[in-house]
Short mmCIF file of C-alpha atoms and ligand atoms in Angstrom, two decimals:
data_model
loop_
_atom_site.label_atom_id
_atom_site.label_comp_id
_atom_site.label_asym_id
_atom_site.label_seq_id
_atom_site.Cartn_x
_atom_site.Cartn_y
_atom_site.Cartn_z
CA MET W 1 0.00 0.00 0.00
CA PRO W 2 1.87 3.09 -1.20
CA VAL W 3 1.20 6.07 1.11
CA THR W 4 1.69 9.59 -0.22
CA ARG W 5 1.57 12.66 1.98
CA ILE W 6 1.22 16.06 0.35
CA THR W 7 1.13 19.33 2.29
CA LEU W 8 -0.03 22.64 0.82
CA PRO W 9 0.30 26.17 2.26
CA ASP W 10 -3.42 26.82 2.73
CA ALA W 11 -6.97 25.55 2.06
CA THR W 12 -7.11 27.16 -1.39
CA GLU W 13 -3.89 25.53 -2.60
CA LEU W 14 -5.06 22.25 -1.01
CA ALA W 15 -8.29 22.42 -3.02
CA GLU W 16 -6.43 23.23 -6.25
CA ALA W 17 -3.93 20.40 -5.77
CA ALA W 18 -6.66 17.94 -4.81
CA ALA W 19 -8.76 18.86 -7.85
CA LEU W 20 -5.77 18.35 -10.16
CA HIS W 21 -4.96 15.01 -8.50
CA ILE W 22 -8.56 13.79 -8.86
CA ALA W 23 -8.76 14.90 -12.52
CA ASP W 24 -5.47 13.11 -13.21
CA SER W 25 -6.72 9.87 -11.59
CA ALA W 26 -9.95 10.19 -13.57
CA GLY W 27 -8.05 10.48 -16.85
CA ARG W 28 -6.12 7.31 -16.13
CA ALA W 29 -9.23 5.36 -15.04
CA ILE W 30 -11.20 6.44 -18.11
CA ASN W 31 -8.33 5.53 -20.44
CA GLU W 32 -7.89 2.12 -18.80
CA ARG W 33 -11.49 1.11 -17.99
CA GLY W 34 -13.82 3.58 -19.66
CA LEU W 35 -15.34 5.06 -16.49
CA PHE W 36 -14.18 6.80 -13.29
CA HIS W 37 -16.09 5.76 -10.17
CA ILE W 38 -15.46 8.21 -7.34
CA ALA W 39 -17.04 8.43 -3.88
CA LEU W 40 -17.32 11.97 -2.52
CA ALA W 41 -16.57 12.86 1.10
CA GLY W 42 -19.04 14.77 3.22
CA GLY W 43 -18.42 17.55 5.70
CA SER W 44 -17.20 21.04 4.80
CA THR W 45 -13.53 20.55 3.82
CA PRO W 46 -14.15 19.09 0.35
CA GLU W 47 -16.46 21.91 -0.81
CA GLN W 48 -13.58 24.04 -2.13
CA THR W 49 -12.08 21.02 -3.90
CA TYR W 50 -15.42 20.28 -5.57
CA ARG W 51 -15.68 23.88 -6.78
CA GLU W 52 -12.12 23.71 -8.17
CA LEU W 53 -12.90 20.41 -9.87
CA GLY W 54 -16.06 21.85 -11.37
CA SER W 55 -14.06 24.70 -12.90
CA ARG W 56 -11.50 22.35 -14.48
CA VAL W 57 -13.46 19.49 -16.00
CA THR W 58 -15.92 19.93 -18.86
CA ASP W 59 -16.74 16.40 -19.97
CA TRP W 60 -18.38 14.46 -17.11
CA SER W 61 -19.83 11.75 -19.34
CA ARG W 62 -17.52 9.07 -18.01
CA TRP W 63 -17.58 10.09 -14.34
CA ARG W 64 -19.85 8.32 -11.83
CA PHE W 65 -20.32 9.80 -8.36
CA TYR W 66 -21.16 8.09 -5.06
CA PHE W 67 -20.95 9.11 -1.38
CA SER W 68 -18.63 7.56 1.21
CA ASP W 69 -21.20 8.38 3.85
CA GLU W 70 -24.48 10.18 4.30
CA ARG W 71 -26.55 11.65 7.07
CA PHE W 72 -29.97 9.99 7.18
CA VAL W 73 -31.81 13.24 6.45
CA PRO W 74 -33.67 14.55 3.37
CA TYR W 75 -31.47 15.82 0.56
CA GLU W 76 -32.95 19.29 1.11
CA SER W 77 -31.51 19.35 4.63
CA SER W 78 -28.48 21.56 5.22
CA GLU W 79 -26.95 18.47 6.86
CA SER W 80 -27.18 16.29 3.74
CA ASN W 81 -23.86 15.39 2.12
CA TYR W 82 -25.69 14.82 -1.17
CA GLY W 83 -27.31 18.23 -0.77
CA MET W 84 -23.92 19.87 -0.10
CA ALA W 85 -22.40 18.23 -3.16
CA VAL W 86 -25.31 19.27 -5.37
CA ARG W 87 -25.28 22.85 -4.12
CA SER W 88 -21.49 23.34 -4.21
CA PHE W 89 -20.59 21.15 -7.18
CA ILE W 90 -23.08 19.08 -9.21
CA GLU W 91 -25.41 21.95 -10.17
CA LYS W 92 -22.64 24.51 -10.79
CA ALA W 93 -20.58 22.11 -12.89
CA LYS W 94 -23.71 21.07 -14.80
CA ILE W 95 -23.16 17.39 -14.03
CA PRO W 96 -26.15 15.30 -15.17
CA THR W 97 -27.76 13.88 -12.03
CA GLU W 98 -28.03 10.48 -13.73
CA TYR W 99 -24.27 10.22 -13.11
CA VAL W 100 -24.72 10.88 -9.37
CA PHE W 101 -25.85 8.06 -7.05
CA GLY W 102 -26.83 9.27 -3.59
CA VAL W 103 -27.94 7.19 -0.63
CA ASN W 104 -31.74 6.87 -0.70
CA THR W 105 -32.63 8.66 2.53
CA ASN W 106 -36.35 8.43 1.72
CA LEU W 107 -36.39 4.77 2.78
CA SER W 108 -37.87 3.85 6.17
CA THR W 109 -34.63 3.27 8.04
CA ALA W 110 -30.90 3.92 7.69
CA ALA W 111 -30.42 0.14 7.65
CA ASP W 112 -32.72 -0.13 4.62
CA ALA W 113 -30.81 2.72 2.95
CA ALA W 114 -27.49 0.96 3.58
CA GLU W 115 -28.72 -2.31 2.05
CA ASP W 116 -30.17 -0.42 -0.92
CA TYR W 117 -26.90 1.44 -1.46
CA GLU W 118 -24.96 -1.82 -1.65
CA ILE W 119 -27.24 -2.84 -4.52
CA VAL W 120 -26.68 0.54 -6.22
CA LEU W 121 -22.90 0.13 -5.94
CA GLN W 122 -22.95 -3.42 -7.27
CA LYS W 123 -25.21 -2.40 -10.17
CA HIS W 124 -23.22 0.65 -11.31
CA VAL W 125 -19.65 -0.18 -10.33
CA GLY W 126 -19.89 -3.92 -10.79
CA LEU W 127 -17.85 -6.60 -9.06
CA THR W 128 -14.15 -7.27 -9.53
CA GLU W 129 -12.20 -10.39 -8.66
CA GLY W 130 -13.06 -11.51 -5.18
CA ASP W 131 -16.64 -10.33 -5.61
CA ILE W 132 -15.91 -6.90 -4.23
CA VAL W 133 -16.95 -3.45 -5.44
CA ARG W 134 -13.70 -1.69 -6.28
CA LEU W 135 -14.12 2.07 -6.60
CA ASP W 136 -11.44 4.01 -8.44
CA MET W 137 -11.22 6.70 -5.77
CA ILE W 138 -12.76 7.29 -2.36
CA LEU W 139 -12.46 10.77 -0.85
CA LEU W 140 -12.49 10.96 2.93
CA GLY W 141 -12.37 13.66 5.56
CA LEU W 142 -10.93 13.41 9.06
CA GLY W 143 -12.92 14.36 12.14
CA SER W 144 -11.15 15.89 15.14
CA ASP W 145 -12.03 12.69 17.03
CA GLY W 146 -10.29 10.55 14.40
CA HIS W 147 -13.46 9.41 12.62
CA THR W 148 -13.67 9.16 8.86
CA ALA W 149 -16.72 8.72 6.67
CA SER W 150 -19.20 7.85 9.44
CA LEU W 151 -16.91 5.32 11.07
CA PHE W 152 -16.92 6.66 14.62
CA PRO W 153 -14.71 5.62 17.57
CA GLY W 154 -16.00 2.56 19.45
CA MET W 155 -18.88 1.88 17.07
CA PRO W 156 -19.89 -1.61 15.85
CA SER W 157 -19.40 -0.48 12.23
CA LEU W 158 -15.62 -0.66 12.85
CA GLN W 159 -15.90 -4.42 13.32
CA GLU W 160 -17.79 -5.02 10.05
CA LYS W 161 -15.91 -7.51 7.89
CA GLN W 162 -18.46 -8.42 5.20
CA ARG W 163 -20.90 -5.61 4.47
CA TRP W 164 -19.88 -2.73 2.21
CA VAL W 165 -22.33 -0.20 3.62
CA VAL W 166 -23.94 -0.11 7.08
CA ALA W 167 -26.07 2.17 9.21
CA SER W 168 -24.51 3.80 12.25
CA ALA W 169 -25.61 5.89 15.19
CA HIS W 170 -24.11 9.37 15.22
CA GLY W 171 -20.78 9.99 16.89
CA VAL W 172 -19.90 12.63 19.47
CA LEU W 173 -19.43 15.34 16.84
CA PRO W 174 -22.45 17.03 15.26
CA PRO W 175 -24.78 16.58 13.54
CA PRO W 176 -26.52 14.16 15.91
CA VAL W 177 -28.31 12.25 13.15
CA GLU W 178 -28.16 8.62 12.09
CA ARG W 179 -25.68 7.82 9.34
CA VAL W 180 -25.10 5.46 6.42
CA THR W 181 -21.43 4.71 5.87
CA PHE W 182 -18.92 2.82 3.78
CA THR W 183 -17.17 0.12 5.82
CA TYR W 184 -13.49 -0.83 5.90
CA PRO W 185 -14.01 -3.76 3.45
CA LEU W 186 -15.33 -1.35 0.82
CA ILE W 187 -12.92 1.51 1.54
CA ASN W 188 -9.88 -0.77 1.61
CA ALA W 189 -10.79 -2.37 -1.73
CA ALA W 190 -10.49 0.97 -3.55
CA ARG W 191 -7.79 1.67 -6.14
CA GLU W 192 -7.07 4.91 -4.32
CA VAL W 193 -8.23 6.58 -1.10
CA MET W 194 -7.52 10.27 -0.59
CA PHE W 195 -7.96 12.15 2.69
CA LEU W 196 -8.52 15.91 2.53
CA VAL W 197 -7.57 17.56 5.83
CA SER W 198 -7.56 21.29 6.47
CA GLY W 199 -7.28 23.68 9.40
CA SER W 200 -5.50 23.94 12.74
CA GLY W 201 -8.42 22.17 14.40
CA LYS W 202 -7.21 18.92 12.81
CA HIS W 203 -3.55 19.27 13.84
CA SER W 204 -3.89 17.40 17.12
CA VAL W 205 -5.67 14.41 15.61
CA TRP W 206 -3.28 14.42 12.64
CA LYS W 207 -0.30 14.10 15.00
CA GLN W 208 -1.96 11.06 16.61
CA ILE W 209 -2.67 9.54 13.18
CA GLU W 210 0.87 10.26 12.00
CA ALA W 211 2.30 8.63 15.14
CA GLY W 212 -0.06 5.68 14.73
CA GLU W 213 -1.08 6.18 18.34
CA GLY W 214 -3.84 3.87 19.57
CA GLY W 215 -5.77 1.62 17.25
CA GLN W 216 -8.54 2.00 14.74
CA ASN W 217 -11.15 1.59 17.45
CA ASP W 218 -10.06 4.91 18.94
CA LEU W 219 -8.90 6.51 15.67
CA PRO W 220 -11.01 4.97 12.88
CA ALA W 221 -9.00 6.74 10.17
CA LEU W 222 -6.13 4.38 11.06
CA GLY W 223 -8.19 1.49 9.71
CA VAL W 224 -8.03 2.93 6.18
CA GLN W 225 -5.35 0.77 4.59
CA PRO W 226 -6.27 -0.01 0.96
CA ALA W 227 -4.65 -3.43 0.50
CA ALA W 228 -4.13 -3.17 -3.27
CA GLY W 229 -4.51 0.56 -3.65
CA GLU W 230 -2.87 3.89 -3.00
CA LEU W 231 -3.42 6.01 0.11
CA THR W 232 -2.95 9.75 -0.31
CA TRP W 233 -3.10 12.27 2.53
CA MET W 234 -3.50 15.89 1.42
CA LEU W 235 -3.21 18.43 4.24
CA ASP W 236 -2.75 22.15 4.47
CA TYR W 237 0.08 23.50 6.66
CA ALA W 238 -2.34 24.40 9.47
CA ALA W 239 -3.49 20.79 9.82
CA ALA W 240 -0.05 19.30 9.23
CA GLY W 241 1.61 21.70 11.67
CA CYS W 242 4.24 22.87 9.15
C1 6PG Y 1 -19.56 13.73 7.42
C2 6PG Y 1 -18.23 13.33 6.83
C3 6PG Y 1 -17.20 13.31 7.90
C4 6PG Y 1 -16.30 14.47 7.62
C5 6PG Y 1 -15.42 14.77 8.80
C6 6PG Y 1 -14.64 16.06 8.54
O1 6PG Y 1 -20.59 13.20 7.00
O2 6PG Y 1 -19.54 14.61 8.27
O3 6PG Y 1 -18.23 12.27 6.06
O4 6PG Y 1 -16.45 12.12 7.97
O5 6PG Y 1 -15.51 14.17 6.48
O6 6PG Y 1 -16.25 14.95 9.95
O7 6PG Y 1 -15.58 17.08 8.36
P1 6PG Y 1 -15.10 18.58 8.00
O8 6PG Y 1 -14.49 18.49 6.64
O9 6PG Y 1 -16.39 19.38 8.01
O10 6PG Y 1 -14.12 18.98 9.07
#
């Protein structure tokens, strides 16, 4: 598992570098396999990267978008990761929504939504050897408590070895709403996983991650180890402590 760590002076340069890296990975995937399957991260950090990406790419016809986690709220909610991506990226970049596969948060329960999303992934991404869904890229954020996607410290979702997507109770950080999240089996099957980390508020947790302190049960981001893929950490100086 090659690990690359890239630090940029500030959030703007982080977003520009991340957008270029994503577009470059997309070009290779499209040349090799015809499509680029990317899972978007939630939270606030990626918004600038999505805007940069939207200003650089014009032909989205071979891109397919998914979400590495979702809050179990309506898309119209300000807490929806799908809603954030649509408002900050999909609409502005004029990406056809038929290329964007969100978690169906209209279903009765988060557990139903998780099961449904596994079917969506299998249908649109397909299965590779070993009967696993292998996304080309999964974008992830890092919470100040060490969570990533909606894999929160001490939660049962961290022990999941078979399922690709599961429901989870909320963690200690807001918003206090139920979640639907990728699991380690799905994340670690990806061709590339890229963390986007920005701001001094993430410096403390980054130092723990960098030192490998504790285990994935306390710092879930440590469990992201794509066995046959690349792991890229992109941080601005404030988060990295440069
Ligand atoms: C979510 C995200 C979550 C996020 C981190 C960092 O649904 O909230 O998936 O894992 O990436 O909490 O969030 P910020 O980028 O807002 O700091």
